[in-house]
PDB file of C-alpha atoms and ligand atoms in Angstrom:
ATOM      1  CA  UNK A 143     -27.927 302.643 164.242  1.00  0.00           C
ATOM      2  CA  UNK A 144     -29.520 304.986 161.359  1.00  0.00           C
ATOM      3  CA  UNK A 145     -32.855 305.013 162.461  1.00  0.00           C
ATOM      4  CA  UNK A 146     -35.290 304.966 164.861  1.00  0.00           C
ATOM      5  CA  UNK A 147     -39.087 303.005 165.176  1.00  0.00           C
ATOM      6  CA  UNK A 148     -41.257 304.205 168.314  1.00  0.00           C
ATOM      7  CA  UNK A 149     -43.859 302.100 170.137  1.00  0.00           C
ATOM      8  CA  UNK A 150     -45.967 304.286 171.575  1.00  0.00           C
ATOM      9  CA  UNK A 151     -48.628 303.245 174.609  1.00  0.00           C
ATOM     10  CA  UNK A 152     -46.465 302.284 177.205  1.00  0.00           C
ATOM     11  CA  UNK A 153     -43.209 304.339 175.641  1.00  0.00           C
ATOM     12  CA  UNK A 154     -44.379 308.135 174.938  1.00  0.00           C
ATOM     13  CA  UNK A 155     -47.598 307.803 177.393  1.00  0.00           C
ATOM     14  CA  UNK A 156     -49.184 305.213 179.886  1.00  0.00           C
ATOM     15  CA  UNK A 157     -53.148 305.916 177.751  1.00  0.00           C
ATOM     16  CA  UNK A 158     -53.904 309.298 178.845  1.00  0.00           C
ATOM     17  CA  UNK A 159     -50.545 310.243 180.669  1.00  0.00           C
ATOM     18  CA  UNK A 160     -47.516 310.914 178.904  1.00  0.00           C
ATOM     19  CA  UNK A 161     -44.238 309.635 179.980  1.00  0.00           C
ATOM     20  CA  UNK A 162     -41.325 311.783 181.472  1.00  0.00           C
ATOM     21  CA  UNK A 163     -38.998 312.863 178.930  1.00  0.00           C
ATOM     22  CA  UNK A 164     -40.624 311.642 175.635  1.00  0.00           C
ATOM     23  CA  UNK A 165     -40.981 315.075 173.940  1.00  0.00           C
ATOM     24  CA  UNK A 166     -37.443 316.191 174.722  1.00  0.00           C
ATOM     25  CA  UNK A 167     -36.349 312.986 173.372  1.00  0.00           C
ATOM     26  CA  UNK A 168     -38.471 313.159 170.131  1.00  0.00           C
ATOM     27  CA  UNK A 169     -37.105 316.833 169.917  1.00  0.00           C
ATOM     28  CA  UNK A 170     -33.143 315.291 170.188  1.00  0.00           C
ATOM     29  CA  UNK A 171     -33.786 312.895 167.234  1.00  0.00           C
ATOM     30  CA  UNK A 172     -35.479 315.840 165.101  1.00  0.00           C
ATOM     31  CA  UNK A 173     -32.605 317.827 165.878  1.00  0.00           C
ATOM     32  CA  UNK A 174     -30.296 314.748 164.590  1.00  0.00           C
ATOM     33  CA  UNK A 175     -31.887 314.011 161.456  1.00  0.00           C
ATOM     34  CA  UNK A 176     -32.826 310.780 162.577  1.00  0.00           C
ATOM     35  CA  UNK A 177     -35.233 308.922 160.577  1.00  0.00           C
ATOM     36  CA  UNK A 178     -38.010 307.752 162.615  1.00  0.00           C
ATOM     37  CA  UNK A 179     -42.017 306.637 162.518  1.00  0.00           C
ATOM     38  CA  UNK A 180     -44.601 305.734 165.313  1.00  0.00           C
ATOM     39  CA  UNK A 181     -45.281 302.355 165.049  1.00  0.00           C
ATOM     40  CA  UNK A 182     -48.395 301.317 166.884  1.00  0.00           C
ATOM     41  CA  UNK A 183     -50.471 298.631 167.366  1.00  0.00           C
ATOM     42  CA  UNK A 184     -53.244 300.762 168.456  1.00  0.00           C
ATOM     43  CA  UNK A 185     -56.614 300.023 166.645  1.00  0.00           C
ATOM     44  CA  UNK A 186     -58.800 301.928 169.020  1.00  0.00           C
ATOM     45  CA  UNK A 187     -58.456 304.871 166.462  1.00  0.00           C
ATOM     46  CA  UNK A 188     -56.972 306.389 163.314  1.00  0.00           C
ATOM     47  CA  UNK A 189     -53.771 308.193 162.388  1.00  0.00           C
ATOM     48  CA  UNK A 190     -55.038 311.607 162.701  1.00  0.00           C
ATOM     49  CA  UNK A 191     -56.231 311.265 166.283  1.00  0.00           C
ATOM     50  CA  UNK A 192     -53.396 309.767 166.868  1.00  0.00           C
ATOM     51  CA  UNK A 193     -51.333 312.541 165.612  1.00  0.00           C
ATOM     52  CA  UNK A 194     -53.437 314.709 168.001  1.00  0.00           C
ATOM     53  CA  UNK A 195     -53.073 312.657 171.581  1.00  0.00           C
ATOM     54  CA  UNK A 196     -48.699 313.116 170.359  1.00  0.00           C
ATOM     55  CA  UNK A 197     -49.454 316.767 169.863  1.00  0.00           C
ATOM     56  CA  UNK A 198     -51.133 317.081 172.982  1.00  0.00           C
ATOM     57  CA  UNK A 199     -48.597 315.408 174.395  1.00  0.00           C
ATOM     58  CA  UNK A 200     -45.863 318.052 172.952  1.00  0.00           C
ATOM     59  CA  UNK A 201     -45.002 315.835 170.144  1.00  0.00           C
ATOM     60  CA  UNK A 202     -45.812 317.065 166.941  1.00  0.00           C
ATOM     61  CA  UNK A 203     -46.052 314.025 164.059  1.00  0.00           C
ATOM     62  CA  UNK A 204     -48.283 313.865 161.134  1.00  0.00           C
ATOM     63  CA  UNK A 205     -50.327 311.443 160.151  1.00  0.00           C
ATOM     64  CA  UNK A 206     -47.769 309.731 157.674  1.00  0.00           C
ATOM     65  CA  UNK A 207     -45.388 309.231 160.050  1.00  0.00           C
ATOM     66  CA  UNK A 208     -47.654 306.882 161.787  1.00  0.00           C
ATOM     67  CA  UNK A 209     -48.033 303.225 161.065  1.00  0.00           C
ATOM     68  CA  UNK A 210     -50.865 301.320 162.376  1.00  0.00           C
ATOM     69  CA  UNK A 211     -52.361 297.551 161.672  1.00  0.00           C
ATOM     70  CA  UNK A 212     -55.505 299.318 160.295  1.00  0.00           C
ATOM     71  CA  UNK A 213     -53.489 301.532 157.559  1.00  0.00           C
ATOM     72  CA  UNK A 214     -51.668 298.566 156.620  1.00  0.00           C
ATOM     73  CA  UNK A 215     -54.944 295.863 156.552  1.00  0.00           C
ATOM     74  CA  UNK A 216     -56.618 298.800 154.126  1.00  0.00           C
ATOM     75  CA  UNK A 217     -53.544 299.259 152.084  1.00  0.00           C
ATOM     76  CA  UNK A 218     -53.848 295.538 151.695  1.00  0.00           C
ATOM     77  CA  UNK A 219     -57.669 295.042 151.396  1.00  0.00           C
ATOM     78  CA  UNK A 220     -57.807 297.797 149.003  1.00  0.00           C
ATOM     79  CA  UNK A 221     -54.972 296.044 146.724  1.00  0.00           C
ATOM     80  CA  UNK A 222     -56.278 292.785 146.519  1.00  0.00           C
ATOM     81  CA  UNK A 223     -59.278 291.077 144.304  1.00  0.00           C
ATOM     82  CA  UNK A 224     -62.069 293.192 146.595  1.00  0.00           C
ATOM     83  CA  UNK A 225     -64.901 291.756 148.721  1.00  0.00           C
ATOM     84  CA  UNK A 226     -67.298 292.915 151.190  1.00  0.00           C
ATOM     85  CA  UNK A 227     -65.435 293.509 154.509  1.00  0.00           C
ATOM     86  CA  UNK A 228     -66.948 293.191 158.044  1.00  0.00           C
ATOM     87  CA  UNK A 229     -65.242 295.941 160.638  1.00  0.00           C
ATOM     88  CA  UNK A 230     -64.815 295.138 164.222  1.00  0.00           C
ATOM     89  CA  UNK A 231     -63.407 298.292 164.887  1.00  0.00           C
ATOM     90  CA  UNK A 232     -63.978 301.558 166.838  1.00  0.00           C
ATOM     91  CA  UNK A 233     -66.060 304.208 165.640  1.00  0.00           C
ATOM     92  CA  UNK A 234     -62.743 306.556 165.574  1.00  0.00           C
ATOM     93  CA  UNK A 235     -60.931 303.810 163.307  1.00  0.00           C
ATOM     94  CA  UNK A 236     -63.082 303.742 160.614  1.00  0.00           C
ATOM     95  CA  UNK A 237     -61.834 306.435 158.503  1.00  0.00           C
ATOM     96  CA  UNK A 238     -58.375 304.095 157.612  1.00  0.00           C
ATOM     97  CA  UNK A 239     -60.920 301.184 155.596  1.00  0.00           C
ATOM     98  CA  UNK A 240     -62.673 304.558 153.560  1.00  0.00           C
ATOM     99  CA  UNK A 241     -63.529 303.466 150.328  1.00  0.00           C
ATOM    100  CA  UNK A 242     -63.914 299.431 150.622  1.00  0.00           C
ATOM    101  CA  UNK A 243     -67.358 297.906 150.820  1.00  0.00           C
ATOM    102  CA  UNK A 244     -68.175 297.676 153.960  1.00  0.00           C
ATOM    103  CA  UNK A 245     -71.070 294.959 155.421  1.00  0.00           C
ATOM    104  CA  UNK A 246     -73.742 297.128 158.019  1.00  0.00           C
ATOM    105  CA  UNK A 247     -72.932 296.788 161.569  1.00  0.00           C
ATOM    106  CA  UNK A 248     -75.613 294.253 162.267  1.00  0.00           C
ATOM    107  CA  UNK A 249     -74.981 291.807 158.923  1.00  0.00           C
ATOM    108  CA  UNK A 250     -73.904 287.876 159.643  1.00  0.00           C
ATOM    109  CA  UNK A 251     -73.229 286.572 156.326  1.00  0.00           C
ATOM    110  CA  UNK A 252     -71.579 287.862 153.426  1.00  0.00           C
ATOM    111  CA  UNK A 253     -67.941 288.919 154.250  1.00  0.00           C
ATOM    112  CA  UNK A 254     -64.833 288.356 152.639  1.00  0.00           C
ATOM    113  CA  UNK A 255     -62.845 289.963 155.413  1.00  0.00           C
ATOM    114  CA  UNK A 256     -63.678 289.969 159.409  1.00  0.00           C
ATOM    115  CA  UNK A 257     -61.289 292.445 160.438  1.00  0.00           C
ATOM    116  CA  UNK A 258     -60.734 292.370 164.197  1.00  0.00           C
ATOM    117  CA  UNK A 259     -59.481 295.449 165.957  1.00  0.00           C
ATOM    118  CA  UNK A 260     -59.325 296.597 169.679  1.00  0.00           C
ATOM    119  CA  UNK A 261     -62.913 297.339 170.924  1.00  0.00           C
ATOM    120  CA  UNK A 262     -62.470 296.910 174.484  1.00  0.00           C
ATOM    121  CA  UNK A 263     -65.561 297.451 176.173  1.00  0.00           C
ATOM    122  CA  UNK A 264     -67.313 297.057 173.157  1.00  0.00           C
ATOM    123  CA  UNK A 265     -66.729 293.245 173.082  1.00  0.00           C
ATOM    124  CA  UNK A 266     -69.762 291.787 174.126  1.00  0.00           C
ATOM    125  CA  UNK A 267     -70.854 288.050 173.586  1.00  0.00           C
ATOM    126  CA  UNK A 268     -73.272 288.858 170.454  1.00  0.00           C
ATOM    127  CA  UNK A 269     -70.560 291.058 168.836  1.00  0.00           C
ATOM    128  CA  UNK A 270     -67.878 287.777 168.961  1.00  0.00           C
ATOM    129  CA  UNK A 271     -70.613 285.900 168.314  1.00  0.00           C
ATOM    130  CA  UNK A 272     -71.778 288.134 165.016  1.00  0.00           C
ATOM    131  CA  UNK A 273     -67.942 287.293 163.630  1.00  0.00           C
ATOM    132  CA  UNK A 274     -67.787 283.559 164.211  1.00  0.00           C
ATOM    133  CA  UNK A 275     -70.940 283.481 162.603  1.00  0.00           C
ATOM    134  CA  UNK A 276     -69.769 285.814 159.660  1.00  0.00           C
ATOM    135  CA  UNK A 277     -66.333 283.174 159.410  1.00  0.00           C
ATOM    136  CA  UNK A 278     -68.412 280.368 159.651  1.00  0.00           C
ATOM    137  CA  UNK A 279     -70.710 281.039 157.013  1.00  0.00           C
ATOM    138  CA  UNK A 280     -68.048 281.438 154.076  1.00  0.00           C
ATOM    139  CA  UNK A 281     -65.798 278.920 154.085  1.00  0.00           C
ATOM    140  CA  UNK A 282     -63.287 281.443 151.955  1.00  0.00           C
ATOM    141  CA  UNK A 283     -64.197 284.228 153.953  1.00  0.00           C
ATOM    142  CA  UNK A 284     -60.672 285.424 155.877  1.00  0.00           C
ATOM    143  CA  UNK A 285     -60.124 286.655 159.155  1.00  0.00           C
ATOM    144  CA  UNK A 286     -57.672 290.130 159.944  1.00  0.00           C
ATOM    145  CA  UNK A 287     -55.812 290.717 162.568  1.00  0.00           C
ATOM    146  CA  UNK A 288     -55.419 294.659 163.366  1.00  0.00           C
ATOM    147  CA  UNK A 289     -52.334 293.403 165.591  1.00  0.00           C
ATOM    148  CA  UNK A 290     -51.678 290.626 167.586  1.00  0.00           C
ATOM    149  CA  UNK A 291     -50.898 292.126 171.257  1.00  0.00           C
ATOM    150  CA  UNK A 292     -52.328 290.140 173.665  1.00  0.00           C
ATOM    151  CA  UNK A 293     -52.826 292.901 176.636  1.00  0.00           C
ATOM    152  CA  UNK A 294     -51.969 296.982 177.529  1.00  0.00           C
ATOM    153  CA  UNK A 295     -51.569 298.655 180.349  1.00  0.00           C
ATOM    154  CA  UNK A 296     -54.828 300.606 181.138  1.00  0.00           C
ATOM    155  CA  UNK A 297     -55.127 303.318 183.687  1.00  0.00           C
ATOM    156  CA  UNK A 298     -57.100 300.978 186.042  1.00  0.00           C
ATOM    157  CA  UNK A 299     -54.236 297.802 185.015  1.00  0.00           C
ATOM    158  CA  UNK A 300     -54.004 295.505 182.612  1.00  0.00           C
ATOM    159  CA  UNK A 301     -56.356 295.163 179.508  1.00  0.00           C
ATOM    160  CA  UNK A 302     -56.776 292.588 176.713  1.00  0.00           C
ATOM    161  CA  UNK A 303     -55.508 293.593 173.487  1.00  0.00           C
ATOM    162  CA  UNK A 304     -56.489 292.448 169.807  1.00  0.00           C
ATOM    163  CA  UNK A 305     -55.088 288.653 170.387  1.00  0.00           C
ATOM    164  CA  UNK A 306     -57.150 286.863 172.843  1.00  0.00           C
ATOM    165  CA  UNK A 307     -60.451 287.862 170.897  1.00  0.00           C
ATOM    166  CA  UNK A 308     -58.655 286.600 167.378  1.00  0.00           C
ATOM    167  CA  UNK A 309     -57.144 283.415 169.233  1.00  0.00           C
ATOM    168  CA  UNK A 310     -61.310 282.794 170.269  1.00  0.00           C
ATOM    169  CA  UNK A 311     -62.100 283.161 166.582  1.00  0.00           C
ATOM    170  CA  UNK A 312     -59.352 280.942 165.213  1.00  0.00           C
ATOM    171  CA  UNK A 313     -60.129 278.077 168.148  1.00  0.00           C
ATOM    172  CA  UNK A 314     -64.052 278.275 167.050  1.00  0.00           C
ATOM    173  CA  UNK A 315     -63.101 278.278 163.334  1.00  0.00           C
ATOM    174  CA  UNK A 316     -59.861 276.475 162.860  1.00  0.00           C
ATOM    175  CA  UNK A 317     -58.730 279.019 160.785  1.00  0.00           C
ATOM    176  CA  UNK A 318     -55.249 281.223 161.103  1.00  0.00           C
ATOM    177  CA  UNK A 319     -55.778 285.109 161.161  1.00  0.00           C
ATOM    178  CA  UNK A 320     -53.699 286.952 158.526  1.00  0.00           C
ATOM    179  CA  UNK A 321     -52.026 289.285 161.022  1.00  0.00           C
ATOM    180  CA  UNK A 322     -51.209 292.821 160.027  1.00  0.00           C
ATOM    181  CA  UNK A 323     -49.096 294.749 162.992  1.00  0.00           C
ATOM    182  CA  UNK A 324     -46.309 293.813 165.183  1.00  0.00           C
ATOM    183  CA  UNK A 325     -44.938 291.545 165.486  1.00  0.00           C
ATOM    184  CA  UNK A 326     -46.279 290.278 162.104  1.00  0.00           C
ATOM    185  CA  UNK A 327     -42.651 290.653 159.933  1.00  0.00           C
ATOM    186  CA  UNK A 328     -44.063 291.747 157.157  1.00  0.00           C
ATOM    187  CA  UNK A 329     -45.340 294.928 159.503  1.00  0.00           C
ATOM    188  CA  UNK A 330     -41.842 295.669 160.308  1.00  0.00           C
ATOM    189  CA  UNK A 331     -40.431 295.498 156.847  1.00  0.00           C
ATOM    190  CA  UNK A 332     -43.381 297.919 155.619  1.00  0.00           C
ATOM    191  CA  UNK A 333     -41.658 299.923 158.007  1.00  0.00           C
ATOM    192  CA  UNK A 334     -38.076 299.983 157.136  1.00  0.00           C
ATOM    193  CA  UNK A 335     -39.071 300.414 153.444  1.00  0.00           C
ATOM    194  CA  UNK A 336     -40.489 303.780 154.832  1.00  0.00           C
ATOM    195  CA  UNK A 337     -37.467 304.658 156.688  1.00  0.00           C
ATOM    196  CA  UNK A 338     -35.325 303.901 153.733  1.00  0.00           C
ATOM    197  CA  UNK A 339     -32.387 302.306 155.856  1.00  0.00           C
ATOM    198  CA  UNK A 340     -31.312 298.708 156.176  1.00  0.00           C
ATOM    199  CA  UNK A 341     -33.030 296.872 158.778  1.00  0.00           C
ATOM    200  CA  UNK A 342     -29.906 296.147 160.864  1.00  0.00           C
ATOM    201  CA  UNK A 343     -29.847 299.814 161.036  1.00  0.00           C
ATOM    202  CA  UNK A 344     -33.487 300.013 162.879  1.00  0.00           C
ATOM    203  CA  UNK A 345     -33.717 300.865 166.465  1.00  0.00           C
ATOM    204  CA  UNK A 346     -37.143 299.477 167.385  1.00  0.00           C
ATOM    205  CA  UNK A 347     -37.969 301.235 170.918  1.00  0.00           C
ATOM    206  CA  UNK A 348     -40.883 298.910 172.737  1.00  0.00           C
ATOM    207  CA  UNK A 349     -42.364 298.003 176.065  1.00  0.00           C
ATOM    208  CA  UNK A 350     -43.874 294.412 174.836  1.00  0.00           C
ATOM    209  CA  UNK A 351     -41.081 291.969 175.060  1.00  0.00           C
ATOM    210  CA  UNK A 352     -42.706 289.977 172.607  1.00  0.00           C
ATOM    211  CA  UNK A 353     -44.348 291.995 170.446  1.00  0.00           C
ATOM    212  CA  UNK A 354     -41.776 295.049 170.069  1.00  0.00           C
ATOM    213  CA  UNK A 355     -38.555 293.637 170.606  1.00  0.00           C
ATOM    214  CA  UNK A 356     -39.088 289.280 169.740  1.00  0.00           C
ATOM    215  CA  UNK A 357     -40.804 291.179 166.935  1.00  0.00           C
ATOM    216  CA  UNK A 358     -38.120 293.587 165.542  1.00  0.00           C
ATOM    217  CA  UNK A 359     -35.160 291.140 166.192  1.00  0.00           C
ATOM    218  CA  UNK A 360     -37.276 288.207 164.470  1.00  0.00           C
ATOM    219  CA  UNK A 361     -37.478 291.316 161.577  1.00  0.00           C
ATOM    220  CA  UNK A 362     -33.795 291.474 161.625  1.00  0.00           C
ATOM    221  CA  UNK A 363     -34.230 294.860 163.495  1.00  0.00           C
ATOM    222  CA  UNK A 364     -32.356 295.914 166.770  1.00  0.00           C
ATOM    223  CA  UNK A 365     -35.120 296.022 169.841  1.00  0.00           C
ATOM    224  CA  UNK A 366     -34.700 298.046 172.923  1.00  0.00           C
ATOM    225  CA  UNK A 367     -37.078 297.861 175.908  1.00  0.00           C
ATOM    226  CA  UNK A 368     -37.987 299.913 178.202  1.00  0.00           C
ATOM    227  CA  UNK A 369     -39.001 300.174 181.390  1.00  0.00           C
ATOM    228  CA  UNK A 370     -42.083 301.981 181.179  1.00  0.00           C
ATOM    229  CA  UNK A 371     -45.829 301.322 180.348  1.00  0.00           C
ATOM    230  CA  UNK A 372     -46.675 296.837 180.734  1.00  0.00           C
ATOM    231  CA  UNK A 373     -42.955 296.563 181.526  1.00  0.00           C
ATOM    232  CA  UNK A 374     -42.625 294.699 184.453  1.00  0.00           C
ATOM    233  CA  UNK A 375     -39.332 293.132 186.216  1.00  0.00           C
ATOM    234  CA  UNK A 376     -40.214 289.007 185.277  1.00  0.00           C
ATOM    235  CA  UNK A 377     -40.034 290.296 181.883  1.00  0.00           C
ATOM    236  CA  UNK A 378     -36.151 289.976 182.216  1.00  0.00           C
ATOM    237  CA  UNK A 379     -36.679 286.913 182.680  1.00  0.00           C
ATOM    238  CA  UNK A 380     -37.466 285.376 179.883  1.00  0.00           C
ATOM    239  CA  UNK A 381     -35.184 284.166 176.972  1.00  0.00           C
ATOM    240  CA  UNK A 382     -35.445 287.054 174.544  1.00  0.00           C
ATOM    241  CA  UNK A 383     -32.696 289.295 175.304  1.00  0.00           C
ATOM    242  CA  UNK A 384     -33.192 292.908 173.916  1.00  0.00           C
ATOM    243  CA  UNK A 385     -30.512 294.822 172.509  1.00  0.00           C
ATOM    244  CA  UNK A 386     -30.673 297.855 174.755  1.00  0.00           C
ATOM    245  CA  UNK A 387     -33.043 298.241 177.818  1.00  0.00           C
ATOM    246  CA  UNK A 388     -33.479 302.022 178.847  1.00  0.00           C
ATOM    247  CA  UNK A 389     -35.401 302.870 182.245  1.00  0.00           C
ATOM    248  CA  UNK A 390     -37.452 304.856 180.113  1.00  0.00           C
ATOM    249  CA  UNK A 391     -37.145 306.868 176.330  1.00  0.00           C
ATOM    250  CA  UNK A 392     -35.487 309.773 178.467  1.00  0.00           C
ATOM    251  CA  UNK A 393     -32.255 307.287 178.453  1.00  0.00           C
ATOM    252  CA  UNK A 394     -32.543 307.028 174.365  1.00  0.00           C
ATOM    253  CA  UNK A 395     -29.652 309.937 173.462  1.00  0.00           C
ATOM    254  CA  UNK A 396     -27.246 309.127 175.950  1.00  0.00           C
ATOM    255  CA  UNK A 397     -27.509 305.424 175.178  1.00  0.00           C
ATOM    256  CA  UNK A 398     -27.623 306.339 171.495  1.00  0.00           C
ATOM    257  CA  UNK A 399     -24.781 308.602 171.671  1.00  0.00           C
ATOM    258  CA  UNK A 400     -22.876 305.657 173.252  1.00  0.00           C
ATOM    259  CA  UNK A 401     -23.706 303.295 171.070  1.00  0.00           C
ATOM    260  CA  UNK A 402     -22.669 305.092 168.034  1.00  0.00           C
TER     261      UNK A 402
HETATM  262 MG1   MG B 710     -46.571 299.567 173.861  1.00  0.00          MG
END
C-alpha cells in the first residue's frame, strides 16, 4: 500500500458530526508521507466549503486535494465541443461549472447537458419534471451524473442520494447517464493519476459497499470499509468482500502498519 483515497460522509463525519479519531488519523498519514486525496461524492457543495467543514473538523486539506463528481463533470464539460448546460445543483455547488454557459434556472429547452447533483429537499415534482422535459426535447441533449450513490446517512436516517433521481430520468427517457463519481472507473483512475502511484497501490477507505469498495476493487484499487456512517451489519453479507474492514478510520495505522 503507497497511498491512501478517503471517502468522507460516513468516514471523517456522520453530516455535521465528525467521527472519533479521524483527525489523529489524517495527522498519522501526514506525518508518513502518505499520498492521499478526499474523494467524495458529495454534490451538495464545492471544494472550498468542503475544505472548510474538514477544517472545522480539525482536518486541514485544500481545495486540490479534494475530488468531487462536479470538478470532474466541469473538467469534462469544459473540454469537450461546448453547449449550453442545465445545473441541477445546489446553490453552494455552482462555483465548480464557472465559466460554461449555463441555461437560467427556469429554462426547458435548449441544453446540451442536464447535470444532476444532490438537491435533497430541493427535489420537487416540477424541478424533475423541468429535466425530463429539458432531455426530452433534444434528442442529443446528454444527461450527467454528479455520482451515482443511491442513499447517505442523514442526521434524522437515511437519505436518497444522486441515483434514484438519475435512474427516474433514464426510465422516463431511455437514455444512460454519463456518470462522473464513484464508482464510475474512470473517477477512480482520475484519482490515482493524481496520486501518482499504481492503482494496486491505492487504499480506497469507504462506508458504501458498493460504491467505495465494489467501486475501487472494480478500479483495480484495494477497498476497505468501515464501520461507520450507512455501514450497517447485512452489509457483510453480501458477495463483495473488502480488503480490510476497520471499526472505524481510528483502526487505519495499526491496520496499515500491519499490513505493510
Ligand atoms: Mg460515504
Amino acid at each position: 500500500m503507497q497511498a491512501i483515497l478517503f471517502d468522507m460522509d460516513g468516514v471523517l463525519y456522520n453530516s455535521e458530526t465528525p467521527i472519533e479519531g479521524a483527525p489523529e488519523t489524517l495527522e498519522w498519514v501526514r506525518r508518513q508521507h502518505i499520498p492521499h486525496l478526499f474523494v467524495t461524492n458529495t454534490s451538495s457543495r464545492g471544494r472550498a466549503p468542503l475544505a472548510e467543514k474538514l477544517l472545522r473538523f480539525g482536518i486541514p486539506a485544500t481545495a486540490d486535494a479534494i475530488l468531487t463528481p462536479a470538478v470532474a463533470a466541469a473538467d469534462w464539460l469544459r473540454a469537450s465541443a461546448g453547449g449550453p448546460v442545465a445545473l441541477f445543483v445546489k446553490p453552494a455547488a455552482r462555483p465548480e461549472f464557472d465559466g460554461l454557459p449555463l441555461l437560467p434556472d427556469d429554462a426547458e429547452t435548449g441544453a446540451r447537458y442536464v447535470v444532476i447533483g444532490d438537491l435533497q429537499d430541493a427535489w420537487d415534482f416540477r424541478t424533475l419534471n423541468r429535466a425530463f422535459r429539458l432531455l426530452q426535447s433534444d434528442r442529443q441533449a446528454a444527461l450527467i451524473a454528479l455520482g451515482m450513490t443511491r442513499y447517505w446517512q442523514a442526521p434524522d436516517g437515511l437519505r436518497l442520494d444522486v441515483a434514484p433521481f438519475v435512474a427516474a430520468l433514464e426510465h422516463a427517457t431511455g437514455r444512460k447517464a454519463l456518470v462522473f463519481g464513484k464508482p464510475a472507473e474512470p473517477f477512480f483512475r482520475a484519482a490515482v493519476d493524481r496520486l501518482g502511484v499504481p492503482a494496486a497501490g491505492v487504499l480506497m477507505i469507504g462506508d458504501d459497499l458498493e460504491v467505495d469498495v465494489m467501486g475501487a476493487q472494480g478500479a483495480g484499487l484495494k477497498g476497505a470499509l468501515v464501520k461507520t456512517g450507512k455501514f450497517r451489519p447485512a452489509d457483510r453479507e453480501t458477495a463483495v468482500a473488502p480488503d480490510a474492514v476497520l471499526e472505524s478510520i481510528a483502526s487505519l495505522p495499526e491496520w496499515w502498519r500491519q499490513a505493510q
